[in-house]
Amino acid sequence: MPSTCSGSGFGFGFAPILFLSLVVACAARPLYPLPSKVSHGSRLPLQTSRPYNIAHRGSNGEIPEETSAAYMRAIEEGADFIETDILSSKDGVLICFHDVTLDDTTDIADHKEFANRKRTYDVQGVNTTGFFTVDFTLKELKLLRVKQRFSFRDQQYNGKFPIITFEEFIAIALDAPRIVGIYPEIKNPIFINQHVKWPGGKLFEDKFVGILKKYGYKGSYLSEPWLKQPLFIQSFAPTSLVFISNLTDSPKIFLIDDITIPTQDTSQSYWEITSDAYLDYIKDYVVGIGPWKDTIVPVLDNYLQTPTDLVARAHSHDLQVHPYTFRNENQYLHFDFHQDPYEEYDYWINKIGVDGLFTDFTGSLHNFQEWTTPLSKDDGDDNSASKLLHKIELLISSYKN
């Protein structure tokens, strides 16, 4: 909180009055403006003048992933898009959850009533044992509580939040005080379609797109409907992306894994799907690619090597590039960045030239961009006012009792 001082000059009475008058003059902007600020009851639009801040599973560096609290925190911190993974329950309800098994990020082990539900299934050619989402109804899944994936992150929220549905996730975005995009992934579609059946022979992809349409998501990239309800659909499965292209014109992103991992459904190699010929093919169905960042800039002994030309080639095919995943912890920061996530953001945005970043720490990316991005034509005056207020607040807070 700002401190005040007594005596002559910039005293106790003058500072608050000056500050309040400036606030009123500048349309009541907050001191530390995030995009979530509301202007006269209307929702501020999505910013499109700089790379997108994509909240990877919400602000999951702070709060357990894919929970309502993680998404609301990300929105507070300035996310342009909130990202989620879509799976299904046994009874065909789409849920927000990353793993096909519940073991690593829920308290399923504490629920003795489900002890006999452990199964072994083939998942992308690998025999996997655990408690699978497809073996539980939504009612049963709602009994579980989510926990932090990584032991080195804050554990205080473990056991506090339930799994949420795709529709609950959408409601969080639509209820935000500004326009916030959603970035859902069609997760493990082959596995889901093997284990979950919907009426009328519908597929996972049909159910997924049906929910998006139910809530009004439509329109090609940067179209008027899209700007009102921004959406990117993502998947590692190219056939799913091609299939849903017949169902919706909403923009799609083709996710690309490590160079050693083939595609989920076509078993194509990394080299095939990043070739110019394939990029030329897939651009008819997607607006961009989402590669693992270490495939764009190879790493050896935790040091960056010479960047590949993938970003330049993608851009030459009119494809955006949204790499994943940016994390603040030292074990994820290559030595080149000197334990400074802001150096990493600077490198990827200003040297590599990406168009969006999946981050576990939405607030740090937002802060970096607020501090370094030149004013855009659309909001220059507004940002100038906000920056002036910020400087005044710093001046006031420098006076200590």
C-alpha positions as a printed NumPy array, in Angstrom:
array([[  0.   ,   0.   ,   0.   ],
       [  1.249,   3.55 ,  -0.669],
       [  2.906,   5.264,   2.279],
       [  2.385,   8.907,   3.205],
       [  4.47 ,  11.49 ,   4.994],
       [  3.722,  14.58 ,   7.055],
       [  5.13 ,  18.038,   6.824],
       [  5.41 ,  20.509,   3.989],
       [  5.487,  19.76 ,   0.298],
       [  4.142,  16.42 ,  -0.939],
       [  2.304,  15.699,   2.313],
       [ -0.436,  13.502,   3.688],
       [ -3.364,  15.444,   2.291],
       [ -2.024,  16.358,  -1.131],
       [ -0.938,  12.975,  -2.458],
       [ -4.284,  11.176,  -2.225],
       [ -6.148,  14.181,  -3.669],
       [ -3.749,  14.456,  -6.609],
       [ -3.895,  10.748,  -7.162],
       [ -7.71 ,  10.551,  -7.02 ],
       [ -8.116,  13.475,  -9.381],
       [ -5.835,  11.808, -11.902],
       [ -7.709,   8.539, -11.545],
       [-11.011,  10.273, -12.301],
       [ -9.484,  12.139, -15.22 ],
       [ -8.219,   8.899, -16.69 ],
       [-11.56 ,   7.057, -16.596],
       [-10.933,   5.301, -13.297],
       [ -8.169,   3.026, -14.573],
       [ -6.565,   0.802, -11.92 ],
       [ -3.016,   1.402, -10.799],
       [ -1.634,  -1.821, -12.206],
       [ -3.829,  -2.304, -15.273],
       [ -4.518,  -5.807, -16.462],
       [ -6.626,  -6.481, -19.53 ],
       [ -9.436,  -7.565, -17.191],
       [-10.308,  -3.95 , -16.427],
       [-13.868,  -3.064, -17.392],
       [-14.649,   0.144, -19.258],
       [-18.167,   1.543, -18.72 ],
       [-19.779,  -1.871, -18.565],
       [-18.439,  -3.116, -21.925],
       [-15.902,  -5.893, -22.239],
       [-12.519,  -4.869, -23.579],
       [-11.556,  -6.683, -26.778],
       [ -8.893,  -9.326, -27.225],
       [ -5.502,  -7.799, -27.901],
       [ -4.136,  -8.89 , -31.279],
       [ -1.131,  -6.576, -31.587],
       [  1.44 ,  -8.818, -29.889],
       [  2.031, -12.563, -29.367],
       [ -0.788, -14.279, -27.531],
       [ -0.421, -15.074, -23.838],
       [ -1.839, -18.609, -23.65 ],
       [ -2.489, -19.843, -20.105],
       [ -1.343, -23.457, -20.299],
       [ -3.923, -25.434, -18.264],
       [ -4.637, -22.154, -16.501],
       [ -2.132, -20.478, -14.23 ],
       [ -0.984, -23.926, -13.192],
       [  2.394, -22.749, -11.937],
       [  0.431, -21.431,  -8.964],
       [ -2.788, -23.478,  -8.747],
       [ -3.477, -27.128,  -9.717],
       [ -3.981, -27.46 , -13.461],
       [ -7.277, -27.334, -15.35 ],
       [ -9.282, -26.194, -12.325],
       [-11.693, -23.274, -12.255],
       [ -9.385, -21.458,  -9.825],
       [ -6.379, -21.871, -12.153],
       [ -8.343, -20.424, -15.063],
       [ -9.742, -17.514, -13.092],
       [ -6.279, -16.71 , -11.779],
       [ -4.924, -16.735, -15.333],
       [ -7.626, -14.304, -16.436],
       [ -6.805, -12.004, -13.519],
       [ -3.138, -12.13 , -14.522],
       [ -3.762, -11.085, -18.116],
       [ -4.127, -14.228, -20.229],
       [ -5.369, -13.717, -23.767],
       [ -6.45 , -17.369, -24.017],
       [ -7.086, -20.041, -21.413],
       [ -5.973, -23.476, -22.618],
       [ -7.419, -26.849, -21.719],
       [ -7.315, -30.535, -22.648],
       [-10.622, -32.21 , -23.418],
       [-11.306, -35.837, -22.494],
       [-14.535, -37.706, -21.753],
       [-16.204, -39.437, -18.855],
       [-17.703, -42.915, -19.167],
       [-21.144, -41.4  , -19.747],
       [-19.945, -39.145, -22.545],
       [-19.565, -35.807, -20.753],
       [-16.56 , -33.821, -21.941],
       [-14.211, -32.811, -19.144],
       [-11.106, -30.666, -18.732],
       [ -8.265, -33.004, -17.855],
       [ -4.81 , -33.633, -19.298],
       [ -3.972, -37.284, -18.641],
       [ -6.135, -40.205, -19.748],
       [ -5.452, -41.571, -16.252],
       [ -6.416, -39.904, -12.988],
       [ -3.449, -41.136, -10.96 ],
       [ -0.991, -38.233, -11.086],
       [ -3.199, -35.196, -10.535],
       [ -6.155, -36.324,  -8.41 ],
       [ -6.736, -37.976,  -5.039],
       [ -8.108, -41.152,  -6.673],
       [ -5.783, -43.277,  -4.509],
       [ -7.648, -42.076,  -1.415],
       [-11.004, -43.316,  -2.732],
       [-11.113, -46.953,  -1.674],
       [-14.536, -47.338,  -3.279],
       [-12.819, -47.102,  -6.665],
       [ -9.951, -49.485,  -5.938],
       [-11.275, -52.071,  -8.407],
       [-11.377, -49.609, -11.316],
       [ -7.685, -49.861, -12.215],
       [ -7.217, -51.035, -15.8  ],
       [ -4.53 , -51.546, -18.429],
       [ -5.242, -50.127, -21.887],
       [ -3.258, -49.505, -25.029],
       [ -2.701, -45.757, -25.335],
       [ -0.893, -44.747, -28.501],
       [  0.817, -48.126, -28.701],
       [  1.872, -48.197, -25.048],
       [  0.313, -50.455, -22.405],
       [ -0.748, -48.022, -19.711],
       [ -2.081, -48.975, -16.274],
       [ -4.117, -46.692, -14.041],
       [ -7.518, -45.253, -13.292],
       [ -8.889, -43.977, -16.619],
       [-11.375, -41.138, -16.986],
       [-13.396, -43.268, -19.433],
       [-14.197, -45.758, -16.64 ],
       [-15.885, -43.162, -14.41 ],
       [-19.171, -41.307, -14.789],
       [-19.166, -37.55 , -14.391],
       [-20.876, -37.929, -10.999],
       [-18.016, -40.157,  -9.848],
       [-15.341, -37.872, -11.282],
       [-16.861, -34.944,  -9.398],
       [-16.082, -36.758,  -6.123],
       [-12.358, -36.445,  -6.834],
       [-10.172, -33.464,  -6.053],
       [ -7.28 , -32.19 ,  -8.148],
       [ -3.723, -31.863,  -6.885],
       [ -0.571, -30.139,  -8.121],
       [  1.363, -32.22 , -10.659],
       [  4.839, -31.121,  -9.578],
       [  6.141, -31.56 ,  -6.036],
       [  8.282, -28.413,  -6.25 ],
       [  5.225, -26.217,  -6.785],
       [  2.81 , -24.817,  -4.198],
       [  0.868, -27.667,  -2.574],
       [ -1.551, -25.599,  -0.487],
       [ -4.425, -25.965,  -2.97 ],
       [ -4.299, -29.75 ,  -3.208],
       [ -7.676, -31.323,  -2.56 ],
       [ -9.641, -28.076,  -2.857],
       [-10.943, -28.114,  -6.429],
       [-12.948, -30.626,  -8.496],
       [-12.577, -31.65 , -12.119],
       [-14.599, -29.315, -14.329],
       [-16.552, -29.983, -17.51 ],
       [-15.883, -28.436, -20.897],
       [-19.064, -26.4  , -20.518],
       [-17.983, -25.104, -17.109],
       [-14.657, -24.089, -18.657],
       [-16.441, -22.179, -21.427],
       [-18.585, -20.395, -18.841],
       [-15.439, -19.117, -17.101],
       [-14.267, -17.474, -20.32 ],
       [-17.677, -16.067, -21.226],
       [-18.163, -14.657, -17.715],
       [-14.782, -12.891, -17.706],
       [-14.892,  -9.087, -17.378],
       [-13.079,  -8.754, -20.732],
       [-13.   , -10.889, -23.87 ],
       [-10.917, -13.981, -23.17 ],
       [-10.317, -16.644, -25.781],
       [-10.44 , -20.398, -25.232],
       [ -7.868, -22.851, -26.56 ],
       [ -9.185, -26.43 , -26.12 ],
       [ -7.305, -29.536, -27.249],
       [ -8.986, -32.595, -28.707],
       [ -7.027, -34.988, -26.478],
       [ -6.296, -38.607, -27.443],
       [ -9.222, -38.82 , -29.91 ],
       [ -8.453, -42.373, -31.042],
       [ -8.478, -43.658, -27.46 ],
       [-11.652, -41.746, -26.553],
       [-13.511, -42.955, -29.638],
       [-12.544, -46.54 , -28.792],
       [-13.911, -46.388, -25.255],
       [-16.812, -43.913, -25.317],
       [-19.853, -44.173, -27.557],
       [-22.35 , -41.391, -28.219],
       [-25.87 , -41.809, -29.615],
       [-26.338, -41.869, -33.372],
       [-22.812, -42.991, -34.105],
       [-21.387, -39.581, -33.206],
       [-17.664, -39.246, -32.563],
       [-15.671, -37.395, -29.922],
       [-15.028, -34.683, -32.507],
       [-18.768, -34.28 , -33.196],
       [-19.502, -33.88 , -29.494],
       [-16.633, -31.406, -29.103],
       [-17.714, -29.15 , -31.969],
       [-21.367, -29.431, -30.928],
       [-20.59 , -27.887, -27.553],
       [-18.628, -25.057, -29.158],
       [-21.552, -24.278, -31.45 ],
       [-23.99 , -24.47 , -28.539],
       [-22.144, -21.565, -26.914],
       [-21.827, -19.507, -30.078],
       [-18.215, -20.172, -31.071],
       [-17.855, -19.748, -34.801],
       [-16.07 , -17.789, -37.479],
       [-12.703, -17.81 , -39.172],
       [ -9.641, -16.223, -37.618],
       [-10.086, -12.491, -36.903],
       [-13.639, -12.476, -38.271],
       [-16.226, -10.444, -36.354],
       [-17.778, -13.523, -34.659],
       [-14.302, -14.813, -33.763],
       [-13.243, -11.526, -32.179],
       [-16.356, -11.611, -29.996],
       [-15.62 , -15.177, -28.844],
       [-12.022, -16.05 , -29.738],
       [-11.142, -19.724, -30.153],
       [ -8.257, -21.894, -31.287],
       [ -8.869, -25.65 , -31.575],
       [ -5.727, -27.731, -31.141],
       [ -4.75 , -31.371, -31.538],
       [ -1.764, -33.654, -32.055],
       [ -4.001, -35.756, -34.336],
       [ -4.051, -34.331, -37.882],
       [ -6.987, -36.493, -38.99 ],
       [ -9.113, -35.   , -36.205],
       [ -8.263, -31.501, -37.377],
       [ -9.112, -32.392, -40.962],
       [-12.359, -34.041, -39.834],
       [-13.582, -31.064, -37.822],
       [-12.723, -28.725, -40.692],
       [-15.929, -30.037, -42.216],
       [-17.826, -29.139, -39.044],
       [-16.534, -25.654, -38.198],
       [-14.5  , -22.856, -39.743],
       [-13.026, -21.883, -36.366],
       [ -9.196, -21.66 , -36.506],
       [ -7.176, -24.761, -35.677],
       [ -3.621, -25.382, -34.502],
       [ -1.65 , -28.536, -35.317],
       [  0.399, -29.559, -32.28 ],
       [  3.834, -31.049, -32.898],
       [  5.625, -33.259, -30.373],
       [  9.27 , -34.173, -29.788],
       [ 11.231, -35.286, -32.852],
       [ 11.147, -38.904, -31.611],
       [  7.348, -39.128, -31.297],
       [  5.124, -39.832, -34.347],
       [  1.679, -38.319, -34.787],
       [ -1.12 , -39.893, -32.767],
       [ -3.206, -41.147, -35.659],
       [ -1.094, -41.26 , -38.824],
       [  2.254, -42.359, -37.324],
       [  4.079, -39.765, -39.379],
       [  7.526, -38.671, -38.221],
       [  8.424, -35.196, -37.041],
       [ 10.414, -34.655, -40.214],
       [  7.443, -35.511, -42.406],
       [  4.998, -33.207, -40.657],
       [  7.411, -30.264, -40.61 ],
       [  8.391, -30.574, -44.281],
       [  7.433, -27.783, -46.658],
       [  5.174, -30.171, -48.55 ],
       [  3.245, -31.081, -45.4  ],
       [  3.014, -27.485, -44.192],
       [  1.605, -26.597, -47.592],
       [ -0.975, -29.376, -47.216],
       [ -2.014, -28.722, -43.615],
       [ -2.39 , -24.951, -44.07 ],
       [ -5.716, -25.63 , -45.792],
       [ -7.024, -26.92 , -42.461],
       [ -5.119, -24.998, -39.776],
       [ -3.925, -21.453, -39.135],
       [ -0.811, -22.464, -37.244],
       [  1.363, -25.031, -35.542],
       [  2.146, -25.583, -31.875],
       [  5.594, -27.209, -31.619],
       [  7.491, -28.208, -28.517],
       [  9.943, -25.322, -28.157],
       [ 13.065, -27.525, -28.033],
       [ 12.322, -28.718, -31.557],
       [ 12.485, -25.116, -32.779],
       [ 15.699, -24.387, -30.932],
       [ 17.57 , -27.639, -30.149],
       [ 19.205, -27.98 , -26.748],
       [ 22.458, -29.726, -25.813],
       [ 23.592, -30.048, -22.176],
       [ 20.953, -27.443, -21.29 ],
       [ 22.408, -24.873, -23.702],
       [ 20.591, -23.554, -26.761],
       [ 21.938, -24.585, -30.142],
       [ 21.441, -22.943, -33.525],
       [ 17.723, -22.357, -34.141],
       [ 16.073, -24.318, -36.917],
       [ 14.234, -22.605, -39.744],
       [ 10.838, -24.006, -38.692],
       [  9.379, -20.652, -37.627],
       [ 10.504, -18.929, -40.826],
       [  9.165, -21.753, -42.98 ],
       [  5.849, -21.83 , -41.119],
       [  5.494, -18.085, -41.582],
       [  6.256, -18.462, -45.287],
       [  3.22 , -20.762, -45.447],
       [  1.111, -18.173, -43.58 ],
       [  1.05 , -20.313, -40.453],
       [  1.323, -18.956, -36.929],
       [  3.703, -20.593, -34.435],
       [  2.632, -21.095, -30.794],
       [  5.38 , -23.097, -28.999],
       [  4.99 , -24.843, -25.639],
       [  5.659, -24.829, -22.681],
       [  7.24 , -21.868, -20.878],
       [  7.922, -22.363, -17.173],
       [  9.667, -20.128, -14.66 ],
       [ 11.47 , -22.737, -12.581],
       [ 15.227, -23.139, -12.931],
       [ 14.979, -26.753, -14.067],
       [ 13.065, -25.58 , -17.137],
       [ 15.177, -22.532, -17.948],
       [ 18.159, -23.262, -20.175],
       [ 21.485, -21.926, -18.932],
       [ 21.471, -19.23 , -21.623],
       [ 18.708, -17.412, -19.743],
       [ 20.576, -17.099, -16.419],
       [ 17.586, -18.25 , -14.348],
       [ 15.548, -15.346, -15.716],
       [ 12.212, -16.183, -17.407],
       [ 12.037, -12.648, -18.802],
       [ 15.208, -13.308, -20.79 ],
       [ 13.545, -16.395, -22.212],
       [ 10.425, -14.471, -23.202],
       [ 12.579, -11.792, -24.823],
       [ 14.504, -14.403, -26.826],
       [ 11.428, -16.19 , -28.135],
       [  9.355, -13.108, -28.897],
       [ 12.011, -10.758, -30.253],
       [ 14.59 , -13.101, -31.76 ],
       [ 12.694, -16.233, -32.775],
       [  9.533, -14.278, -33.587],
       [  6.751, -16.566, -32.37 ],
       [  3.081, -15.588, -32.484],
       [  1.923, -16.978, -29.137],
       [  3.362, -18.754, -26.101],
       [  1.92 , -21.472, -23.875],
       [  2.992, -20.593, -20.349],
       [  2.407, -22.027, -16.874],
       [  3.005, -18.556, -15.429],
       [  0.579, -16.21 , -17.135],
       [  1.394, -13.267, -14.898],
       [  5.101, -13.199, -15.702],
       [  4.498, -13.248, -19.461],
       [  1.883, -10.519, -19.113],
       [  4.243,  -8.379, -17.043],
       [  7.041,  -8.813, -19.578],
       [  4.824,  -7.763, -22.449],
       [  3.338,  -4.807, -20.563],
       [  6.82 ,  -3.552, -19.749],
       [  8.352,  -4.073, -23.178],
       [  5.673,  -3.841, -25.857],
       [  5.445,  -0.505, -27.697],
       [  2.06 ,   1.167, -27.507],
       [ -0.335,   0.041, -30.204],
       [ -2.315,   2.493, -32.321],
       [ -5.578,   1.286, -30.812],
       [ -4.798,   1.783, -27.151],
       [ -1.905,   4.213, -27.003],
       [ -3.704,   6.965, -25.116],
       [ -5.175,   4.488, -22.664],
       [ -1.821,   2.888, -21.972],
       [ -0.198,   6.3  , -21.594],
       [ -2.71 ,   7.151, -18.879],
       [ -2.116,   3.825, -17.179],
       [  1.642,   4.262, -17.278],
       [  1.316,   7.762, -15.838],
       [ -0.749,   6.434, -12.954],
       [  1.786,   3.686, -12.382],
       [  4.609,   6.237, -12.159],
       [  2.584,   8.381,  -9.749],
       [  1.841,   5.36 ,  -7.557],
       [  5.546,   4.522,  -7.411],
       [  6.305,   8.114,  -6.461],
       [  3.735,   8.069,  -3.67 ],
       [  4.878,   4.705,  -2.349],
       [  8.461,   5.959,  -2.096],
       [  7.492,   8.143,   0.852],
       [  7.82 ,   6.064,   4.017],
       [  6.746,   6.951,   7.529]])
